[in-house]
Short mmCIF file of C-alpha atoms in Angstrom, two decimals:
data_model
loop_
_atom_site.label_atom_id
_atom_site.label_comp_id
_atom_site.label_asym_id
_atom_site.label_seq_id
_atom_site.Cartn_x
_atom_site.Cartn_y
_atom_site.Cartn_z
CA ARG A 569 -24.50 120.82 -19.60
CA LYS A 570 -26.48 118.21 -21.49
CA GLU A 571 -29.41 116.62 -19.71
CA VAL A 572 -28.08 113.13 -20.39
CA GLU A 573 -24.35 112.56 -20.72
CA GLN A 574 -22.46 109.53 -21.93
CA ASP A 575 -18.87 108.76 -22.79
CA PRO A 576 -18.96 108.70 -26.61
CA GLY A 577 -16.19 106.12 -26.81
CA PRO A 578 -15.43 104.35 -29.01
CA PHE A 579 -14.86 101.28 -26.94
CA ASN A 580 -12.82 98.71 -28.83
CA VAL A 581 -12.94 95.33 -27.12
CA PRO A 582 -12.13 91.75 -28.11
CA GLU A 583 -14.81 89.08 -28.31
CA GLY A 584 -15.57 87.66 -24.91
CA ALA A 585 -14.65 90.82 -23.03
CA THR A 586 -16.81 92.51 -20.44
CA VAL A 587 -17.54 96.16 -21.08
CA ALA A 588 -19.41 98.76 -19.04
CA PHE A 589 -21.06 101.99 -20.12
CA ASN A 590 -22.03 104.82 -17.84
CA CYS A 591 -24.57 107.56 -18.16
CA THR A 592 -25.49 110.51 -15.94
CA TYR A 593 -28.63 112.59 -16.02
CA SER A 594 -29.26 116.04 -14.64
CA ASN A 595 -33.00 116.10 -13.93
CA SER A 596 -33.58 114.55 -10.52
CA ALA A 597 -37.29 114.30 -11.31
CA SER A 598 -36.66 111.85 -14.13
CA GLN A 599 -38.69 108.71 -13.66
CA SER A 600 -37.91 106.20 -16.37
CA PHE A 601 -34.60 105.02 -17.74
CA PHE A 602 -33.68 102.88 -20.69
CA TRP A 603 -30.85 101.63 -22.82
CA TYR A 604 -31.38 101.60 -26.57
CA ARG A 605 -29.18 100.12 -29.23
CA GLN A 606 -28.72 101.77 -32.60
CA ASP A 607 -26.96 100.23 -35.56
CA CYS A 608 -25.53 102.48 -38.25
CA ARG A 609 -28.28 104.29 -40.20
CA LYS A 610 -30.98 102.25 -38.48
CA GLU A 611 -33.64 103.14 -35.97
CA PRO A 612 -32.97 102.86 -32.22
CA LYS A 613 -34.26 99.68 -30.63
CA LEU A 614 -35.05 99.21 -26.98
CA LEU A 615 -32.44 97.02 -25.33
CA MET A 616 -33.75 97.14 -21.80
CA SER A 617 -35.48 99.28 -19.24
CA VAL A 618 -33.54 100.16 -16.11
CA TYR A 619 -35.20 99.54 -12.76
CA SER A 620 -34.19 100.82 -9.36
CA SER A 621 -33.41 97.32 -8.19
CA GLY A 622 -31.23 96.67 -11.20
CA ASN A 623 -32.10 94.14 -13.86
CA GLU A 624 -30.45 91.54 -15.97
CA ASP A 625 -31.29 90.13 -19.38
CA GLY A 626 -28.91 87.43 -20.46
CA ARG A 627 -25.47 88.97 -20.92
CA PHE A 628 -26.77 92.47 -20.21
CA THR A 629 -27.10 94.05 -16.77
CA ALA A 630 -28.46 97.51 -16.09
CA GLN A 631 -28.13 99.46 -12.85
CA LEU A 632 -29.68 102.68 -11.63
CA ASN A 633 -28.33 104.89 -8.85
CA ARG A 634 -30.89 107.62 -8.20
CA ALA A 635 -28.81 109.31 -5.50
CA SER A 636 -25.94 109.83 -7.93
CA GLN A 637 -28.23 110.17 -10.97
CA TYR A 638 -26.24 107.51 -12.71
CA ILE A 639 -27.15 104.60 -14.97
CA SER A 640 -24.92 101.82 -16.15
CA LEU A 641 -24.97 98.99 -18.67
CA LEU A 642 -22.72 95.97 -18.39
CA ILE A 643 -22.22 93.61 -21.29
CA ARG A 644 -20.58 90.28 -20.53
CA ASP A 645 -19.01 87.89 -23.03
CA SER A 646 -19.15 90.44 -25.85
CA LYS A 647 -20.13 89.18 -29.29
CA LEU A 648 -19.25 90.66 -32.67
CA SER A 649 -22.95 91.37 -33.09
CA ASP A 650 -22.89 93.64 -30.03
CA SER A 651 -21.06 96.26 -32.11
CA ALA A 652 -23.39 99.24 -32.18
CA THR A 653 -24.07 102.58 -30.53
CA TYR A 654 -25.69 102.32 -27.12
CA LEU A 655 -27.99 105.18 -26.19
CA CYS A 656 -28.92 106.08 -22.65
CA VAL A 657 -32.48 107.40 -22.51
CA VAL A 658 -34.28 109.23 -19.73
CA ALA A 659 -37.98 110.02 -19.60
CA GLU A 660 -39.57 112.70 -17.46
CA THR A 661 -42.57 112.13 -15.26
CA GLY A 662 -45.46 111.14 -17.48
CA GLY A 663 -43.04 109.69 -19.97
CA PHE A 664 -43.87 111.67 -23.08
CA LYS A 665 -40.63 113.63 -23.30
CA THR A 666 -37.67 111.35 -23.70
CA ILE A 667 -34.09 112.59 -23.71
CA PHE A 668 -31.38 110.64 -25.46
CA GLY A 669 -27.73 110.69 -24.59
CA ALA A 670 -25.24 111.11 -27.40
CA GLY A 671 -24.53 107.40 -27.40
CA THR A 672 -21.50 105.25 -26.75
CA ARG A 673 -20.00 103.43 -29.70
CA LEU A 674 -18.87 99.86 -29.17
CA PHE A 675 -16.71 97.86 -31.54
CA VAL A 676 -16.23 94.20 -30.73
CA LYS A 677 -13.41 92.57 -32.67
CA ALA A 678 -12.53 88.96 -33.32
CA ALA B 297 -45.73 91.76 -36.77
CA ALA B 298 -46.67 95.19 -38.07
CA GLY B 299 -44.16 97.92 -37.31
CA VAL B 300 -44.14 101.69 -37.46
CA ILE B 301 -44.31 102.90 -41.04
CA GLN B 302 -42.78 106.14 -42.15
CA SER B 303 -43.05 107.76 -45.53
CA PRO B 304 -41.29 108.77 -47.55
CA ARG B 305 -38.09 106.97 -46.65
CA HIS B 306 -35.98 109.52 -48.47
CA LEU B 307 -36.78 113.11 -49.39
CA ILE B 308 -34.73 115.75 -51.13
CA LYS B 309 -35.84 119.38 -50.96
CA GLU B 310 -34.45 122.79 -51.76
CA LYS B 311 -33.97 125.56 -49.22
CA ARG B 312 -37.17 127.41 -48.34
CA GLU B 313 -39.36 124.57 -49.60
CA THR B 314 -41.83 122.67 -47.45
CA ALA B 315 -41.93 119.00 -46.58
CA THR B 316 -44.44 116.68 -44.97
CA LEU B 317 -43.37 113.49 -43.25
CA LYS B 318 -45.88 110.83 -42.36
CA CYS B 319 -45.92 108.26 -39.61
CA TYR B 320 -48.27 105.31 -39.22
CA PRO B 321 -48.03 103.81 -35.73
CA ILE B 322 -48.28 100.17 -34.84
CA PRO B 323 -51.97 99.14 -34.78
CA ARG B 324 -53.60 99.97 -31.40
CA HIS B 325 -50.82 102.39 -30.49
CA ASP B 326 -52.23 105.79 -29.59
CA THR B 327 -49.04 107.71 -28.85
CA VAL B 328 -46.63 109.06 -31.41
CA TYR B 329 -43.24 110.67 -30.87
CA TRP B 330 -41.09 112.55 -33.40
CA TYR B 331 -37.31 112.76 -33.22
CA GLN B 332 -34.65 114.46 -35.33
CA GLN B 333 -31.20 112.89 -35.61
CA GLY B 334 -28.50 114.89 -37.33
CA PRO B 335 -25.31 113.27 -38.66
CA GLY B 336 -23.33 111.87 -35.75
CA GLN B 337 -25.87 113.22 -33.27
CA ASP B 338 -28.23 111.60 -30.83
CA PRO B 339 -31.97 111.63 -31.54
CA GLN B 340 -33.51 114.91 -30.38
CA PHE B 341 -37.08 114.77 -29.15
CA LEU B 342 -39.30 117.12 -31.14
CA ILE B 343 -42.90 116.54 -30.12
CA SER B 344 -45.34 113.85 -29.03
CA PHE B 345 -49.05 113.19 -29.29
CA TYR B 346 -51.33 111.08 -27.16
CA GLU B 347 -54.88 110.39 -28.25
CA LYS B 348 -54.64 113.05 -30.94
CA MET B 349 -53.58 115.78 -28.51
CA GLN B 350 -50.10 117.21 -28.19
CA SER B 351 -48.66 115.68 -25.05
CA ASP B 352 -45.20 117.21 -24.89
CA LYS B 353 -42.92 119.44 -26.85
CA GLY B 354 -39.19 119.38 -27.20
CA SER B 355 -36.80 121.22 -29.48
CA ILE B 356 -39.18 121.59 -32.38
CA PRO B 357 -38.57 124.79 -34.41
CA ASP B 358 -41.47 127.17 -34.93
CA ARG B 359 -41.21 126.43 -38.66
CA PHE B 360 -42.34 122.89 -37.94
CA SER B 361 -45.78 121.75 -36.93
CA ALA B 362 -47.30 118.36 -36.38
CA GLN B 363 -50.59 116.73 -35.67
CA GLN B 364 -52.12 113.37 -35.01
CA PHE B 365 -55.21 112.35 -36.91
CA SER B 366 -58.28 110.34 -35.95
CA ASP B 367 -56.69 107.14 -37.25
CA TYR B 368 -53.64 107.91 -35.03
CA HIS B 369 -51.27 108.51 -37.89
CA SER B 370 -49.19 111.64 -37.56
CA GLU B 371 -47.71 114.17 -39.93
CA LEU B 372 -44.75 116.46 -39.40
CA ASN B 373 -44.95 119.58 -41.53
CA MET B 374 -41.76 121.47 -42.14
CA SER B 375 -41.71 124.89 -43.81
CA SER B 376 -38.98 127.28 -44.94
CA LEU B 377 -36.51 124.42 -44.95
CA GLU B 378 -32.93 125.20 -44.05
CA LEU B 379 -29.73 123.29 -44.78
CA GLY B 380 -29.52 122.44 -41.08
CA ASP B 381 -32.81 120.57 -41.27
CA SER B 382 -31.06 117.78 -43.15
CA ALA B 383 -31.33 114.83 -40.82
CA LEU B 384 -32.94 111.49 -40.16
CA TYR B 385 -36.43 111.95 -38.75
CA PHE B 386 -37.71 109.09 -36.64
CA CYS B 387 -41.22 108.47 -35.55
CA ALA B 388 -41.92 106.15 -32.63
CA SER B 389 -45.18 104.85 -31.26
CA SER B 390 -46.36 103.37 -28.00
CA PHE B 391 -49.56 102.37 -26.25
CA ARG B 392 -51.09 104.78 -23.74
CA GLY B 393 -48.03 106.98 -23.56
CA ARG B 394 -45.76 104.26 -22.25
CA SER B 395 -42.33 105.57 -23.11
CA ASP B 396 -40.70 102.29 -22.10
CA GLU B 397 -42.33 100.60 -25.02
CA GLN B 398 -41.54 103.00 -27.81
CA PHE B 399 -41.09 101.30 -31.13
CA PHE B 400 -39.24 103.28 -33.74
CA GLY B 401 -39.94 103.47 -37.43
CA PRO B 402 -37.14 103.17 -39.98
CA GLY B 403 -36.91 106.94 -40.34
CA THR B 404 -37.17 109.45 -43.15
CA ARG B 405 -33.90 110.80 -44.42
CA LEU B 406 -34.39 114.44 -45.38
CA THR B 407 -31.75 116.20 -47.43
CA VAL B 408 -32.06 119.95 -47.96
CA LEU B 409 -29.97 121.33 -50.81
#
């Protein structure tokens, strides 16, 4: 079993749709959680950190459920420019070792 | 703003050759992380350095070694290259080991023939 698991998708949604991605992690001692975005052949870029209380940044909302070891990302009002691969990332205590999920591909169509 | 610099951007090597990848972190960043991303794969954590000391180790093969120098740049040395080493190698940097503020470089694409 992989340490961080995501549904690879792809998710094909129309512009304006709301889409949610889920991620589970196996190490209960994990301390830090993030969502990264990666465009084709480009480097991953931090989208947002995920806090226990949940956090929102514009159209993006991240949630963490430590009891279920589950992280989610909700994208509202999808834009064409949201098309990318979304990577769930978990860092162990101390934060030096970061584990990436396989990524979920999103295609937003006009 | 200055970003993470990686060189070379592209590298082609033959099997059993050696390769050295370089990473120059964002100014003032003291932590460097190396990742390997194969085609269609997620980035795999290889190794990290904080203040010139190895801070953590992931799935880095024994044929690979890395270090961080006094100016905080890092080099990944790869020996006895295999076809399976063909991948995109990313370097990321952060300040004081803060993994939530990792900034990635553009990557080095290594092709082993």
